[in-house]
Each structure stands twice: as C-alpha cells, then as structure tokens.
Tab-separated table of C-alpha atoms and ligand atoms in Angstrom:
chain	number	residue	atom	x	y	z
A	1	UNK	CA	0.000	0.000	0.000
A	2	UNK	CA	1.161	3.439	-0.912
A	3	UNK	CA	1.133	5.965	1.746
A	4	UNK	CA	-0.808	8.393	0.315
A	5	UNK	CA	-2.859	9.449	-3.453
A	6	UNK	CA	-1.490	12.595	-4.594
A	7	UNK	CA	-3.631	14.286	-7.343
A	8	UNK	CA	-2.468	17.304	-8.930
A	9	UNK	CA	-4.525	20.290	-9.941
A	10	UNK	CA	-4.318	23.919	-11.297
A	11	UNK	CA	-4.461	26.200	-8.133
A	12	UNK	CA	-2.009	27.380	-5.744
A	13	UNK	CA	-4.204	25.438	-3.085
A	14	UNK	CA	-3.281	21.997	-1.560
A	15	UNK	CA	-5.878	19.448	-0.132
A	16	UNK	CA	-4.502	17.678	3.085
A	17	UNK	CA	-6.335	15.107	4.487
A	18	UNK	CA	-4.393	13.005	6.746
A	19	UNK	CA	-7.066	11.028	8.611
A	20	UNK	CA	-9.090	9.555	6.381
A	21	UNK	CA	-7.361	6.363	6.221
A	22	UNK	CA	-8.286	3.076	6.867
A	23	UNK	CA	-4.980	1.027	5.898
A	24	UNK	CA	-3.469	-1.138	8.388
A	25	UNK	CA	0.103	-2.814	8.963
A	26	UNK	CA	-0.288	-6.381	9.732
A	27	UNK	CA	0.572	-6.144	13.435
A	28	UNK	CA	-1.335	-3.121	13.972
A	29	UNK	CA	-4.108	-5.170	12.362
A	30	UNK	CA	-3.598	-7.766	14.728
A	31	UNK	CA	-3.295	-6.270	17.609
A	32	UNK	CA	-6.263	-3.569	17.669
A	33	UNK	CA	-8.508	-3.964	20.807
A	34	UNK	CA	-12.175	-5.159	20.264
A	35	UNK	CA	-13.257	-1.247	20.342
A	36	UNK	CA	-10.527	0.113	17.951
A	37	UNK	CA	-11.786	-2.579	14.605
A	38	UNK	CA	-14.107	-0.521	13.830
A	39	UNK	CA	-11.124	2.255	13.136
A	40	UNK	CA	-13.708	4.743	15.378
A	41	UNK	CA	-12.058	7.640	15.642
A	42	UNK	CA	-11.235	7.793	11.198
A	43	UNK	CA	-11.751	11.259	9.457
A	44	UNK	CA	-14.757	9.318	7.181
A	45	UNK	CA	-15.291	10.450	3.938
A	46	UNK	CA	-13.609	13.373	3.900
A	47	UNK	CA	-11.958	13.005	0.345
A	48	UNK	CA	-15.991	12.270	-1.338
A	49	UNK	CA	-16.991	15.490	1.168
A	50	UNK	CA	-14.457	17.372	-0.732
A	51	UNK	CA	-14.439	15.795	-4.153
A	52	UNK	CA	-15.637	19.549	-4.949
A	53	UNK	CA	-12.561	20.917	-4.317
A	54	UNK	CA	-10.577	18.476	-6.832
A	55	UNK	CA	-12.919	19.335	-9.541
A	56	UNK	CA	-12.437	23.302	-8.718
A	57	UNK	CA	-8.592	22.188	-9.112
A	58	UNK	CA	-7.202	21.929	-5.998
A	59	UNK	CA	-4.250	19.533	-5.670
A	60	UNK	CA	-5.775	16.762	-3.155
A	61	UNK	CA	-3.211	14.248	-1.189
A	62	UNK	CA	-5.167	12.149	1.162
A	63	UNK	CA	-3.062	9.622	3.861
A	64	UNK	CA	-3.559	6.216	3.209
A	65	UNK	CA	-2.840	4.806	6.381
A	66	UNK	CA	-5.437	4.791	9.674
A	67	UNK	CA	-4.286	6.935	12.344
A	68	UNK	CA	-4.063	4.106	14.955
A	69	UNK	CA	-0.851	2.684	12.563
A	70	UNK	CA	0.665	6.611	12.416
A	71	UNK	CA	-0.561	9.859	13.155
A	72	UNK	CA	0.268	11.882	10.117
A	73	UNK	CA	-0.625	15.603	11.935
A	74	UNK	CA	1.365	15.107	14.908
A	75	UNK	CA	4.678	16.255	15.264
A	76	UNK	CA	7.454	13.495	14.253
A	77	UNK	CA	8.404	13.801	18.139
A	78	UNK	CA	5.607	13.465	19.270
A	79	UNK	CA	5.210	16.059	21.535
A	80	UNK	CA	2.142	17.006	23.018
A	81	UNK	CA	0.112	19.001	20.804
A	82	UNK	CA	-2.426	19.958	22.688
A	83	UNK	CA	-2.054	21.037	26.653
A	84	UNK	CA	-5.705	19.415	27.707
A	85	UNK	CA	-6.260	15.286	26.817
A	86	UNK	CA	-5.362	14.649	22.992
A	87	UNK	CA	-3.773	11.552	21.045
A	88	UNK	CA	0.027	10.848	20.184
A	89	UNK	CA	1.870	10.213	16.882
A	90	UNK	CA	1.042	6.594	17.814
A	91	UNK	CA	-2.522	6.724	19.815
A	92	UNK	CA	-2.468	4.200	22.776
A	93	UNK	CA	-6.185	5.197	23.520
A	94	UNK	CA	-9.239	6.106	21.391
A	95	UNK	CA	-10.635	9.585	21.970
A	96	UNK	CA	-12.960	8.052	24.323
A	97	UNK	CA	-9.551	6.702	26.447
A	98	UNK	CA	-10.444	2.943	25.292
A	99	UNK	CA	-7.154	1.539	25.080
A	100	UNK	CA	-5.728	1.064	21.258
A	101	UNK	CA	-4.421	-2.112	21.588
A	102	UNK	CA	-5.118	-5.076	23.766
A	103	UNK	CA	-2.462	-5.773	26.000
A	104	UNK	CA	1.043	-6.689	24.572
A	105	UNK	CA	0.284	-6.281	21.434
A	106	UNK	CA	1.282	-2.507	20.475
A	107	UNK	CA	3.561	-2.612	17.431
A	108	UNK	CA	7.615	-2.595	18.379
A	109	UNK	CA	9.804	0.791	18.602
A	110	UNK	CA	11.381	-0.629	15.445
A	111	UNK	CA	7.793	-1.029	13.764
A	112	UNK	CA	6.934	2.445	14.634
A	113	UNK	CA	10.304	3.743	13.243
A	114	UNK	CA	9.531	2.178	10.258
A	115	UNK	CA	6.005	3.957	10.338
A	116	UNK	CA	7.644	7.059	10.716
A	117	UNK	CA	10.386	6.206	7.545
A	118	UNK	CA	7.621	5.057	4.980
A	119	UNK	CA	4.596	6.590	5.735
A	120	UNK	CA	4.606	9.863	8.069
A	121	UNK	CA	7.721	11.151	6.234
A	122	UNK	CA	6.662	10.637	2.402
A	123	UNK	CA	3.581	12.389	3.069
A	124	UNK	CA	5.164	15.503	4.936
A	125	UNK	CA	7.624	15.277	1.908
A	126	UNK	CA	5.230	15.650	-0.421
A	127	UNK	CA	3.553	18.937	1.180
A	128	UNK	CA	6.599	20.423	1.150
A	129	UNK	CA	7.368	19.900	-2.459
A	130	UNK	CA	4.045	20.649	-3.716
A	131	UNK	CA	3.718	23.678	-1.370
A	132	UNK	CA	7.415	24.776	-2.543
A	133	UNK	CA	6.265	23.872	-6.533
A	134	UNK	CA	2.928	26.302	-6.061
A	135	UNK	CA	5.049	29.079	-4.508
A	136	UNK	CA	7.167	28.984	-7.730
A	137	UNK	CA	4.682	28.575	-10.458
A	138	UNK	CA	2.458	31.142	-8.214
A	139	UNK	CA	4.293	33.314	-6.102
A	140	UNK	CA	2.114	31.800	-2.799
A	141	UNK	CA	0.613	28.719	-2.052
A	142	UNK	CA	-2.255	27.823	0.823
A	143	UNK	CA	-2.849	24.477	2.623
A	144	UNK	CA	-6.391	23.770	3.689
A	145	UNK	CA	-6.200	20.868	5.990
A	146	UNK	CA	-9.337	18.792	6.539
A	147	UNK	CA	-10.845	16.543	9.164
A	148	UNK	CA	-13.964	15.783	10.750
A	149	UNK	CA	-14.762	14.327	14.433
A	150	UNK	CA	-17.856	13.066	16.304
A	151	UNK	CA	-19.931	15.857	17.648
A	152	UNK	CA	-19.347	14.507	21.156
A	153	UNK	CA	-16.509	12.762	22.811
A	154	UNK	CA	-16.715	13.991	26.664
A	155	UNK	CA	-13.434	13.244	27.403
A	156	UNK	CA	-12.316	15.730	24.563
A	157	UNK	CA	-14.291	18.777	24.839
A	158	UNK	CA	-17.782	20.029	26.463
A	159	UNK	CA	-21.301	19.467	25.423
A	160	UNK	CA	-21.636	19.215	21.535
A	161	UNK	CA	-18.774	20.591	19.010
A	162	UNK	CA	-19.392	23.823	16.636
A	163	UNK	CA	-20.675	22.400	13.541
A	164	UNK	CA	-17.716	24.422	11.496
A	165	UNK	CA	-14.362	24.179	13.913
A	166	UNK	CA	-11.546	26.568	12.172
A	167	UNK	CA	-7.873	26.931	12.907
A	168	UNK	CA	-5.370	28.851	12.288
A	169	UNK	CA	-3.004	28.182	15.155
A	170	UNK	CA	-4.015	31.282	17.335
A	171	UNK	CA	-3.687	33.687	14.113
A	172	UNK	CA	-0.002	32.576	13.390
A	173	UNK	CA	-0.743	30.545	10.401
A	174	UNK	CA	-1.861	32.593	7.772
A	175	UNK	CA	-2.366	36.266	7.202
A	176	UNK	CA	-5.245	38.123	9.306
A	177	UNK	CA	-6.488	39.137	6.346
A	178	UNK	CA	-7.530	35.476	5.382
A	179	UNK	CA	-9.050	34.618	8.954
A	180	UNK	CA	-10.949	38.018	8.510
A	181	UNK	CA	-12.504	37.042	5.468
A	182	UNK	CA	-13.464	33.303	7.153
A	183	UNK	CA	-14.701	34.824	9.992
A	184	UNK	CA	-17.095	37.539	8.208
A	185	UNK	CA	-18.136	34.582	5.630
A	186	UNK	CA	-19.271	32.351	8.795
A	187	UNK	CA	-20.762	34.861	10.763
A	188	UNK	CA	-23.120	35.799	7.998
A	189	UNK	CA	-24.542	32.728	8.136
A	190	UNK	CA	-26.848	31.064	10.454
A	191	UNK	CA	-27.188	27.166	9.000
A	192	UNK	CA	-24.209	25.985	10.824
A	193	UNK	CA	-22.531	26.913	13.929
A	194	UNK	CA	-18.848	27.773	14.094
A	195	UNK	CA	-15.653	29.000	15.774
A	196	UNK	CA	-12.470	30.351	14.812
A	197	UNK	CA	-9.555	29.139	17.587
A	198	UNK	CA	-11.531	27.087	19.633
A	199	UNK	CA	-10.822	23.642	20.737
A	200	UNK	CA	-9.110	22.740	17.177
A	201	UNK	CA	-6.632	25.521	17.075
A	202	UNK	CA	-4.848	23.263	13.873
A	203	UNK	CA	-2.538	20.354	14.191
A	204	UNK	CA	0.762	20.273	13.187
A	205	UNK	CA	0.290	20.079	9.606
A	206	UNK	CA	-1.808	23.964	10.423
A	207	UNK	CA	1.275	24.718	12.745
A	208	UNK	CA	4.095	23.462	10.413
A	209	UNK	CA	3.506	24.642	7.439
A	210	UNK	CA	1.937	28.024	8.023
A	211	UNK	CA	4.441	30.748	7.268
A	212	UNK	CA	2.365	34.007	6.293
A	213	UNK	CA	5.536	35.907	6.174
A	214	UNK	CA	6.692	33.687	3.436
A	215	UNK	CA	3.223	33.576	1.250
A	216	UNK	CA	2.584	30.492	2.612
A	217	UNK	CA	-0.671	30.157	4.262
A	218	UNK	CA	-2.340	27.221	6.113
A	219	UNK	CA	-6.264	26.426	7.932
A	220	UNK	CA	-7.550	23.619	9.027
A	221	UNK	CA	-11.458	22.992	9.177
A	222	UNK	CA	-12.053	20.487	11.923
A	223	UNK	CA	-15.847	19.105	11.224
A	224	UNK	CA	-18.421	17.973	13.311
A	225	UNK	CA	-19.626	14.414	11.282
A	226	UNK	CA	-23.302	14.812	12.041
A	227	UNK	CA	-24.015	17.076	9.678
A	228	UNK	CA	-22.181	14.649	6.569
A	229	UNK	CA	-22.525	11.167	8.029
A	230	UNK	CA	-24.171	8.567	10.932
A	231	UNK	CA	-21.812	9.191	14.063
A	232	UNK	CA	-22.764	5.446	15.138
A	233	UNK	CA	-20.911	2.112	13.178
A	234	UNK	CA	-21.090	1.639	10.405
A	235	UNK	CA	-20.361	5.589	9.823
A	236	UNK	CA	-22.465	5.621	6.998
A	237	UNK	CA	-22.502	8.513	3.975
A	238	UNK	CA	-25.194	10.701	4.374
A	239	UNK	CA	-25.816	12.548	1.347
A	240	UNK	CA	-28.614	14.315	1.974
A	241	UNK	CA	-26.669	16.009	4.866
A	242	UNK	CA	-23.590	16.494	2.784
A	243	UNK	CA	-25.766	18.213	0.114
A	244	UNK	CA	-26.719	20.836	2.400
A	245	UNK	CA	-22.863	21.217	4.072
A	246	UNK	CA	-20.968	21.462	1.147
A	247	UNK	CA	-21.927	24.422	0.023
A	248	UNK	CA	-20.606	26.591	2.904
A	249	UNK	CA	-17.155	24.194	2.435
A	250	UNK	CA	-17.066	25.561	-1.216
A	251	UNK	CA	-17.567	28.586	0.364
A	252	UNK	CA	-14.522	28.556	2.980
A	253	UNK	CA	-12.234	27.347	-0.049
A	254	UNK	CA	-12.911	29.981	-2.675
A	255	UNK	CA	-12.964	32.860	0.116
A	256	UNK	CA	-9.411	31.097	1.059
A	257	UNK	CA	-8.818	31.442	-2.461
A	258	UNK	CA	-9.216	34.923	-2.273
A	259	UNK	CA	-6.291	35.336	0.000
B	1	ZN	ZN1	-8.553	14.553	11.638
C-alpha cells in the first residue's frame, strides 16, 4: 500500500487530508482492541466530502494509512500538541480513552520507526514539495487541511462541538487578512454553527507549514460528522446532509482562495 494518493490540480491550493485512512500494517491489524476494529475515531469520507474541491482544481493528497498505525498531523516527536487530553503520533487510547491495543500487542519501537520512515515522512515530503512547486509557479501557495470528528466525545471537549471548527493556530498561520474574510463569511450565516480558535486551534500540519511571512498560508477545518454522516458504526454517507454542508465548504475554499 502506498502511503498516500497525490492528485495534482491547477491552483495554488493543496488538499490535506491526513485522517481519512483506513490502511493497516499487519501487526497493527492484529493487535487492535475489540473497540478500535471498527477504526472509530477515522476522518470518514472526507476526500468524497471534498471531491468539490478536486474538480475546482485543488491539488488533493489524502493519507492512506489509519491513524491508529501513524498519526500523520502530529509532530514526528511526538510532543504534546495539545495542553488538555489529545492523542500521540502513535494513539495508545481512542478519543474516548479505550485503550488502542489489547495488551502486549502494540507494534515494536522498530515497527513504529519504520512507520515514521515510509509513511509519516513521504507524506510531509510531499507537502513540502508541492507547497514549494505552487510558490514557484504562483508566487504563494495555501494548505487547507481537513478533518472531521464526532460531535461529542466527553473526554475531549464540552457538550456538543461547533458544527464548522476553524484553525489557524491562534492567528499565526496565515495572514489576518484570510481569517478576517473566514470569519465575516461564517458569521453571515446562520445554518451551521462555528468557531475560529476554539478547541481545534490546527494540528501540526496547520502549525508546520503556516508561514504568512513567506506567502505560505495554512487552515484547518475540523468538522463535526453529524451534519455529513451517521456518528454510530457503520459511519455511513449521508448525502442528503452532505448536500446541504458542502456548500458553505465551497464557500470557505474559494474565500481562502481569495487570500
Ligand atoms: Zn482529523
């Protein structure tokens, strides 16, 4: 398995979607507890939930791999990326704390170095050089990095998620100009609720790669999956939901677009 599909398209705007994977390594496959084979916590559907963005031209690279075998937006250190209870490069719990794996059976150091060789590095290699190929052809480039979560996970966050979570890493990741212009597009709507810098600040693909004083600008939409999918197994498509949120994700990407 590769670790990631890499499309290429026509605008200075790359399509990052890093959990929507559902690949496994054989050990990881073997050694998943009972509540992680369902692959629960799995960014679902994210690249059909986007497929707009590919057609508008985009360039789209989408992880292969499930996060529970590599976490491709954490830090290759894996230091803590977020202060209050969050997940590691290589999650030992679900978000719900469920354990990962059942006991003894967590892939080797040398397994996870391997992870981190073939399929966390190839993928960070390949933002770099498409980001660093846009900035030539285009002077700039901009990231948009995309995920989705369950609407509630108490051990998370509070009470039910914003329908419409943006991040740009406090403000440090792209120019104010471009969180302006997100901010005034959201708040003049009232379908879906939203923040900008709440709980999902941006991950380290947000944090990494964001350089406004270079022209190189990133945001990451963190989306609550009720209003695209079934939150319960088996995470079903729901396109009558979808058909009513994509048009606000168009939206975000061509006011991004903007710049
Ligand atoms: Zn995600």
């Amino acid at each position: 398995m590769k670790p990631f599909e890499f499309t290429q398209g026509t605008l200075p705007l790359l399509l990052s979607i890093p959990h929507a994977g559902t690949a496994l390594t054989p050990e990881v496959e073997q050694g998943l507890s009972e509540q992680a084979q369902g692959l629960p916590d799995t960014d679902w559907h994210i690249p059909q939930l986007y497929d707009f963005a590919r057609e508008m031209g985009a360039s789209v690279l989408v992880g292969n791999y499930s996060r529970f075998v590599i976490d491709l937006n954490r830090p290759p250190n894996n230091e803590a990326l977020y202060a209050t209870a969050t997940t590691g490069l290589y999650p030992e719990t679900l978000f719900d704390g469920t354990p990962t794996f059942k006991p003894g059976m967590t892939p080797t150091d040398d397994q996870r170095q391997g992870y981190l060789a073939t399929i966390w590095t190839p993928y960070h290699e390949k933002i770099q050089q498409e980001l660093a190929r846009m900035k030539q052809q285009f002077g700039y480039a901009l990231l948009f990095d995309a995920h989705s979560i369950a609407s509630v996970i108490p051990r998370l966050f509070d009470g039910k998620l914003p329908d419409l979570n943006l991040g740009t890493n406090g403000g440090l990741s792209c120019d104010p100009s471009i969180s302006e212009k997100l901010t005034d597009l959201c708040a003049a709507q009232s379908d879906f609720s939203w923040v900008m810098n709440g709980r999902f600040k941006g991950g380290y693909i947000t944090r990494a790669y964001g350089k406004p004083q270079e022209d190189q600008h990133t945001v990451q939409l963190e989306l609550a999956q009720i209003n695209y999918m079934d939150e319960t197994p088996p995470f079903s498509w729901r396109g009558d939901k979808a058909a009513r949120l994509q048009p606000i994700l168009k939206k975000i990407i061509t006011t991004l677009l903007l710049r």
